[in-house]
Short mmCIF file of C-alpha atoms in Angstrom, two decimals:
data_model
loop_
_atom_site.label_atom_id
_atom_site.label_comp_id
_atom_site.label_asym_id
_atom_site.label_seq_id
_atom_site.Cartn_x
_atom_site.Cartn_y
_atom_site.Cartn_z
CA MET R 1 111.27 -6.13 -34.14
CA LYS R 2 111.39 -8.72 -36.94
CA GLN R 3 114.05 -10.78 -35.13
CA THR R 4 112.07 -10.54 -31.89
CA LEU R 5 108.94 -11.91 -33.55
CA GLN R 6 110.91 -14.67 -35.28
CA LYS R 7 112.40 -15.75 -31.95
CA ALA R 8 109.00 -15.58 -30.30
CA TRP R 9 107.53 -17.67 -33.10
CA LEU R 10 109.92 -20.45 -32.20
CA ASN R 11 109.71 -20.13 -28.41
CA ARG R 12 106.08 -19.20 -27.79
CA GLY R 13 104.08 -20.75 -30.62
CA TRP R 14 102.66 -19.52 -33.89
CA LEU R 15 99.17 -18.87 -32.52
CA ALA R 16 100.49 -16.60 -29.79
CA CYS R 17 102.46 -14.66 -32.37
CA LEU R 18 99.39 -14.19 -34.54
CA LEU R 19 97.60 -12.76 -31.51
CA TRP R 20 100.55 -10.61 -30.46
CA PRO R 21 99.18 -7.35 -32.01
CA LEU R 22 95.94 -7.79 -30.07
CA ALA R 23 97.96 -8.33 -26.90
CA GLN R 24 99.74 -5.03 -27.49
CA VAL R 25 96.42 -3.21 -27.82
CA TYR R 26 95.15 -4.94 -24.71
CA GLY R 27 98.28 -3.90 -22.82
CA LEU R 28 97.83 -0.26 -23.83
CA LEU R 29 94.21 -0.32 -22.65
CA VAL R 30 95.22 -1.86 -19.32
CA HIS R 31 97.90 0.81 -18.84
CA LEU R 32 95.51 3.62 -19.79
CA ARG R 33 92.89 2.32 -17.37
CA ARG R 34 95.40 2.36 -14.51
CA ILE R 35 96.37 5.94 -15.35
CA LEU R 36 92.72 7.05 -15.38
CA TYR R 37 92.17 5.58 -11.91
CA ARG R 38 95.46 6.91 -10.58
CA HIS R 39 94.67 10.49 -11.60
CA GLY R 40 91.04 10.43 -10.56
CA PHE R 41 89.39 10.40 -13.97
CA LEU R 42 87.75 7.12 -12.95
CA ARG R 43 86.33 6.93 -9.45
CA SER R 44 88.14 4.80 -6.89
CA GLU R 45 86.57 4.36 -3.48
CA ARG R 46 88.15 3.74 -0.09
CA SER R 47 86.63 2.27 3.06
CA GLY R 48 87.29 3.02 6.69
CA VAL R 49 88.88 -0.38 7.35
CA PRO R 50 91.96 -2.08 5.85
CA VAL R 51 91.12 -3.94 2.64
CA ILE R 52 93.24 -6.91 1.54
CA VAL R 53 92.93 -7.99 -2.09
CA VAL R 54 93.90 -11.53 -3.01
CA GLY R 55 94.12 -12.04 -6.76
CA ASN R 56 96.22 -13.06 -9.70
CA VAL R 57 97.60 -11.55 -12.88
CA ILE R 58 97.30 -14.85 -14.75
CA ALA R 59 93.95 -15.91 -16.16
CA GLY R 60 92.25 -18.86 -14.50
CA GLY R 61 92.42 -20.20 -10.99
CA ALA R 62 95.76 -20.11 -9.23
CA GLY R 63 94.78 -20.89 -5.63
CA LYS R 64 93.16 -17.64 -4.50
CA THR R 65 90.26 -19.16 -2.58
CA PRO R 66 92.37 -21.48 -0.38
CA LEU R 67 94.55 -18.48 0.47
CA VAL R 68 91.51 -16.34 1.32
CA ILE R 69 90.31 -19.07 3.68
CA ALA R 70 93.77 -19.35 5.26
CA LEU R 71 93.99 -15.57 5.74
CA VAL R 72 90.53 -15.33 7.28
CA LYS R 73 91.32 -18.10 9.76
CA HIS R 74 94.66 -16.46 10.52
CA LEU R 75 92.94 -13.14 11.27
CA GLN R 76 90.23 -14.82 13.32
CA ALA R 77 92.90 -16.51 15.42
CA GLN R 78 94.12 -13.02 16.31
CA GLN R 79 90.62 -12.09 17.49
CA LEU R 80 90.07 -9.71 14.57
CA ALA R 81 86.56 -9.39 13.14
CA VAL R 82 87.05 -10.13 9.45
CA GLY R 83 84.63 -10.06 6.54
CA VAL R 84 84.93 -11.22 2.94
CA ILE R 85 83.69 -9.68 -0.30
CA SER R 86 83.62 -11.25 -3.76
CA ARG R 87 82.05 -10.87 -7.16
CA GLY R 88 80.85 -14.45 -6.94
CA TYR R 89 81.97 -15.61 -10.36
CA GLY R 90 79.38 -17.66 -12.24
CA ARG R 91 76.40 -16.86 -10.03
CA SER R 92 73.02 -16.29 -11.64
CA SER R 93 71.89 -13.27 -9.64
CA PRO R 94 73.23 -9.71 -10.11
CA ASP R 95 71.99 -8.70 -6.65
CA CYS R 96 74.18 -7.85 -3.69
CA VAL R 97 73.56 -10.59 -1.14
CA GLU R 98 75.01 -11.97 2.06
CA VAL R 99 76.15 -15.55 1.73
CA THR R 100 74.84 -17.80 4.50
CA SER R 101 74.78 -21.53 5.13
CA SER R 102 71.33 -21.64 3.51
CA SER R 103 72.21 -19.56 0.44
CA ARG R 104 71.65 -21.14 -2.96
CA VAL R 105 74.97 -21.64 -4.68
CA GLU R 106 73.48 -20.33 -7.91
CA GLU R 107 72.92 -16.95 -6.23
CA ALA R 108 76.07 -16.87 -4.07
CA GLY R 109 78.72 -18.51 -6.26
CA ASP R 110 80.59 -21.69 -5.38
CA GLU R 111 83.72 -20.06 -3.97
CA PRO R 112 81.93 -17.55 -1.67
CA ALA R 113 79.76 -20.43 -0.43
CA LEU R 114 82.87 -22.49 0.31
CA ILE R 115 84.56 -19.56 2.09
CA GLN R 116 81.51 -18.99 4.28
CA ARG R 117 81.20 -22.68 5.12
CA ALA R 118 84.91 -23.01 5.92
CA THR R 119 85.26 -19.85 8.05
CA ALA R 120 81.76 -18.79 9.21
CA ALA R 121 82.88 -15.21 8.46
CA PRO R 122 80.43 -12.69 6.97
CA VAL R 123 80.60 -12.97 3.18
CA PHE R 124 78.94 -10.58 0.73
CA VAL R 125 78.83 -10.85 -3.05
CA ALA R 126 77.96 -8.24 -5.68
CA ASN R 127 78.90 -7.46 -9.25
CA LYS R 128 80.57 -4.31 -7.91
CA ARG R 129 82.84 -5.15 -5.02
CA THR R 130 82.41 -1.64 -3.61
CA GLU R 131 78.70 -2.41 -3.27
CA ALA R 132 79.49 -5.67 -1.47
CA LEU R 133 81.84 -3.77 0.85
CA CYS R 134 79.17 -1.17 1.74
CA ALA R 135 76.66 -3.90 2.51
CA LEU R 136 79.17 -5.86 4.60
CA LEU R 137 80.12 -2.89 6.77
CA ALA R 138 76.50 -1.80 7.16
CA ALA R 139 75.41 -5.27 8.33
CA HIS R 140 78.52 -5.96 10.42
CA PRO R 141 79.82 -2.59 11.72
CA SER R 142 82.35 -4.24 14.03
CA THR R 143 84.32 -5.55 11.03
CA ALA R 144 87.99 -4.62 11.46
CA VAL R 145 89.51 -6.10 8.29
CA VAL R 146 88.06 -6.98 4.88
CA VAL R 147 89.47 -9.62 2.54
CA CYS R 148 88.53 -9.35 -1.14
CA ASP R 149 88.50 -12.66 -3.01
CA ASP R 150 89.93 -11.74 -6.42
CA GLY R 151 89.94 -8.16 -7.66
CA LEU R 152 93.53 -7.11 -8.36
CA GLN R 153 92.22 -5.46 -11.53
CA HIS R 154 89.14 -3.96 -9.81
CA TYR R 155 90.70 -0.54 -9.26
CA ALA R 156 87.37 1.04 -8.30
CA LEU R 157 88.06 -0.46 -4.87
CA GLN R 158 91.12 0.98 -3.17
CA ARG R 159 93.14 -1.49 -1.18
CA ASP R 160 95.74 -1.47 1.60
CA ILE R 161 97.46 -4.78 0.83
CA GLU R 162 97.72 -6.58 -2.50
CA ILE R 163 98.61 -10.26 -2.70
CA ALA R 164 99.33 -11.90 -6.06
CA VAL R 165 98.94 -15.67 -6.31
CA PHE R 166 100.71 -17.91 -8.84
CA ASP R 167 100.55 -21.65 -9.48
CA ASP R 168 103.00 -23.86 -11.36
CA ARG R 169 102.16 -22.11 -14.63
CA GLY R 170 104.11 -19.08 -13.45
CA ILE R 171 103.50 -16.39 -16.05
CA GLY R 172 103.16 -18.84 -18.94
CA ASN R 173 104.73 -17.48 -22.12
CA GLY R 174 104.95 -14.04 -20.48
CA TRP R 175 102.56 -12.35 -22.91
CA LEU R 176 99.30 -10.54 -22.24
CA LEU R 177 95.89 -11.81 -23.29
CA PRO R 178 95.00 -13.09 -25.82
CA ALA R 179 98.52 -14.06 -26.93
CA GLY R 180 99.35 -15.29 -23.43
CA PRO R 181 97.70 -15.86 -20.05
CA LEU R 182 98.50 -12.52 -18.37
CA ARG R 183 95.85 -9.99 -17.40
CA GLU R 184 98.58 -7.48 -16.59
CA ALA R 185 102.26 -7.28 -17.48
CA TRP R 186 104.67 -9.04 -15.13
CA PRO R 187 107.01 -8.14 -13.47
CA ALA R 188 105.87 -4.57 -14.17
CA ARG R 189 102.71 -5.09 -12.09
CA LYS R 190 104.82 -6.27 -9.16
CA HIS R 191 106.26 -2.78 -8.83
CA GLN R 192 102.84 -1.11 -9.03
CA GLY R 193 101.37 -2.02 -5.69
CA ILE R 194 101.87 -5.76 -5.14
CA ASP R 195 102.93 -6.29 -1.52
CA LEU R 196 103.24 -10.08 -1.35
CA VAL R 197 103.69 -12.84 -3.92
CA LEU R 198 102.65 -16.37 -3.00
CA HIS R 199 103.26 -19.53 -5.05
CA THR R 200 100.65 -22.25 -4.52
CA GLY R 201 102.31 -24.85 -6.74
CA ARG R 202 105.24 -27.16 -6.12
CA GLN R 203 107.68 -25.50 -8.51
CA PRO R 204 107.78 -21.70 -8.08
CA ALA R 205 108.82 -20.03 -11.32
CA PHE R 206 110.35 -16.97 -9.66
CA GLU R 207 110.91 -15.28 -6.30
CA GLY R 208 108.10 -15.24 -3.77
CA PHE R 209 106.73 -17.03 -0.74
CA THR R 210 105.79 -20.70 -0.99
CA SER R 211 102.98 -22.80 0.40
CA SER R 212 102.10 -26.42 0.96
CA ARG R 213 98.93 -28.14 -0.15
CA HIS R 214 97.79 -31.68 0.41
CA LEU R 215 94.57 -33.57 0.89
CA SER R 216 93.07 -34.02 4.32
CA ASN R 217 93.33 -37.43 5.96
CA GLU R 218 89.53 -37.53 6.07
CA ALA R 219 86.61 -37.12 3.68
CA TYR R 220 83.09 -36.12 4.70
CA ALA R 221 79.57 -36.80 3.45
CA VAL R 222 76.55 -34.52 3.16
CA ASP R 223 75.33 -35.53 6.63
CA GLY R 224 78.68 -34.64 8.22
CA LYS R 225 79.83 -38.23 8.59
CA ARG R 226 83.61 -38.57 8.20
CA VAL R 227 85.76 -41.41 6.98
CA ALA R 228 89.51 -41.88 6.91
CA LEU R 229 90.84 -41.49 3.39
CA ALA R 230 93.11 -44.46 3.97
CA SER R 231 90.07 -46.67 4.55
CA LEU R 232 89.11 -46.21 0.89
CA ARG R 233 92.31 -47.78 -0.39
CA GLY R 234 91.78 -50.88 -2.50
CA ARG R 235 88.23 -49.86 -3.44
CA PRO R 236 87.23 -48.86 -6.99
CA LEU R 237 86.63 -45.10 -6.86
CA THR R 238 85.35 -42.41 -9.17
CA ALA R 239 86.68 -38.88 -8.83
CA MET R 240 85.16 -35.73 -10.30
CA ALA R 241 86.28 -32.12 -10.21
CA GLY R 242 85.04 -28.86 -11.71
CA ILE R 243 88.03 -26.72 -10.77
CA ALA R 244 90.82 -24.90 -12.60
CA ASN R 245 93.10 -27.96 -12.57
CA PRO R 246 91.12 -31.20 -12.06
CA GLN R 247 94.18 -33.35 -12.77
CA ALA R 248 95.94 -31.93 -9.71
CA PHE R 249 93.08 -33.25 -7.53
CA PHE R 250 93.18 -36.64 -9.24
CA ASP R 251 96.95 -36.87 -8.80
CA MET R 252 96.72 -36.06 -5.10
CA LEU R 253 94.12 -38.80 -4.66
CA LYS R 254 96.39 -41.30 -6.43
CA ASN R 255 99.37 -40.17 -4.35
CA SER R 256 97.29 -40.93 -1.27
CA GLY R 257 97.20 -44.57 -2.38
CA LEU R 258 93.68 -44.54 -3.80
CA THR R 259 92.62 -46.43 -6.93
CA LEU R 260 90.68 -44.28 -9.37
CA GLU R 261 88.54 -46.43 -11.63
CA ALA R 262 87.27 -43.37 -13.47
CA THR R 263 87.76 -39.61 -13.45
CA LEU R 264 85.51 -36.81 -14.65
CA ALA R 265 87.24 -33.48 -15.32
CA LEU R 266 84.91 -30.52 -15.79
CA PRO R 267 85.44 -26.77 -16.36
CA ASP R 268 86.11 -24.47 -13.42
CA HIS R 269 82.90 -23.33 -11.68
CA HIS R 270 80.95 -26.06 -13.46
CA ALA R 271 77.21 -25.86 -12.73
CA PHE R 272 76.57 -29.46 -11.77
CA LYS R 273 73.28 -31.04 -12.86
CA GLY R 274 71.70 -34.38 -12.15
CA SER R 275 72.75 -35.55 -15.62
CA ASP R 276 76.41 -35.22 -14.59
CA LEU R 277 75.83 -38.07 -12.15
CA ALA R 278 74.16 -40.40 -14.63
CA GLY R 279 75.55 -43.91 -14.50
CA LEU R 280 77.17 -43.41 -11.09
CA ASP R 281 74.42 -44.89 -8.91
CA GLY R 282 75.87 -46.88 -6.04
CA ARG R 283 79.46 -45.92 -6.78
CA THR R 284 81.85 -44.34 -4.32
CA VAL R 285 82.55 -40.87 -5.72
CA LEU R 286 85.12 -38.37 -4.45
CA CYS R 287 84.93 -34.65 -5.15
CA THR R 288 86.52 -31.40 -4.02
CA GLU R 289 85.01 -29.20 -1.32
CA LYS R 290 84.35 -26.51 -3.91
CA ASP R 291 82.28 -28.97 -5.95
CA ALA R 292 80.59 -30.44 -2.88
CA VAL R 293 78.72 -27.20 -2.12
CA LYS R 294 76.85 -27.83 -5.39
CA LEU R 295 76.83 -31.63 -5.60
CA PHE R 296 75.51 -32.21 -2.08
CA ARG R 297 72.35 -30.26 -2.97
CA LEU R 298 71.42 -32.39 -5.97
CA PRO R 299 68.68 -34.97 -5.29
CA GLU R 300 70.52 -37.42 -7.55
CA ALA R 301 73.53 -37.32 -5.21
CA ALA R 302 71.59 -39.40 -2.68
CA ARG R 303 72.00 -42.37 -5.00
CA LEU R 304 75.80 -42.16 -4.74
CA ASP R 305 78.28 -42.86 -2.00
CA LEU R 306 79.54 -39.27 -2.30
CA TRP R 307 82.46 -37.87 -0.28
CA ALA R 308 84.15 -34.48 -0.31
CA VAL R 309 87.90 -34.43 0.25
CA PRO R 310 89.15 -31.15 1.78
CA LEU R 311 92.37 -29.51 0.68
CA GLU R 312 94.71 -28.50 3.48
CA PHE R 313 96.55 -25.39 2.40
CA SER R 314 99.18 -23.51 4.36
CA PRO R 315 101.47 -20.64 3.33
CA GLU R 316 104.96 -20.75 4.80
CA PRO R 317 105.40 -19.00 8.19
CA ALA R 318 107.47 -16.23 6.61
CA PHE R 319 104.47 -15.25 4.49
CA PHE R 320 102.28 -14.75 7.54
CA ALA R 321 105.08 -12.84 9.26
CA GLY R 322 105.32 -10.46 6.32
CA PHE R 323 101.55 -10.16 6.12
CA ASP R 324 101.22 -9.41 9.85
CA ALA R 325 103.84 -6.67 9.62
CA LEU R 326 102.01 -5.02 6.73
CA LEU R 327 98.63 -5.23 8.42
CA ALA R 328 99.93 -3.96 11.76
CA SER R 329 101.05 -0.72 10.13
CA ARG R 330 97.60 -0.29 8.60
CA LEU R 331 95.76 -1.05 11.81
CA SER R 332 97.95 1.21 13.97
CA SER R 333 97.69 4.26 11.69
CA PRO R 334 94.62 6.54 11.58
CA LEU R 335 91.90 5.15 9.37
CA PRO R 336 91.54 6.94 6.03
CA SER R 337 87.89 7.81 6.62
CA LYS R 338 86.73 10.04 9.48
CA HIS R 339 83.18 8.77 9.14
CA GLY R 340 83.38 5.27 10.52
CA HIS R 341 82.67 2.68 7.84
CA GLN R 342 81.23 4.96 5.19
CA ILE R 343 82.73 4.82 1.74
CA ALA R 344 83.50 8.11 0.06
#
């Protein structure tokens, strides 16, 4: 044990080693919680339709929302009625609500609002995802498949397919919170229900499917007007992003041949205010789609030349082939519930 800690001290940092005992306690609690759900001491609910959970075992954003959007569009292309549920991280309301094009982002959450805008699928948010699922199926009884945005650790909701998403961080130092970035142990969690692993970064750290991500050739304004990204080359631009990795967005803009005069990196799910735009009057400002659902609604944004640049994200074909095979077996077998869409 002493040699292990000494080696870790050198390889993983002194702070992580100081937090290592807390990580061990956290790991025991995570394991105990799984056992309690597995043996029915904690209630876990199942729906009458296949539920697909897209999440991650590493803290922070890893590309879940782009994958949810890609999956929903993939299912829609197969003429399947698909709905989405989410906790709606960062929203101000605890209520269960349906996200529509007129929903306030503060009540819906930025990512659910983006998913609804990008797919037009029914989207419901609630603090308890089982509550969002009940509301979704009650309002849209023809729903054939449900995609849950995040929720790998939300064991109160039973699922048919689990997809774990990783970015270029991989599993970091490999330790659990707070000594490392992991919510659950890896690769142990892989053998406890994970069906598919998808890497959203450029340098996968271990085995799994890959994906490509690049900026769209066009940007759009609040009124729907579009402009070719290439037409902005040579102009002084300001870029802002309130996402998990703002620098990745800035780098993609630079790789597209754009000149960034200034950048503003903000925390993920940042609640934009008019003061964030101070000093930008008249400037051409580029933002992500996720940030645009909040920025476009600010009165101060009218004083900017503000453009949202979409991210085009696509898992490799083999990922969709594996996903389709898994879903087909769920769709062709008898549904778990004999009472339509009721949850029991």
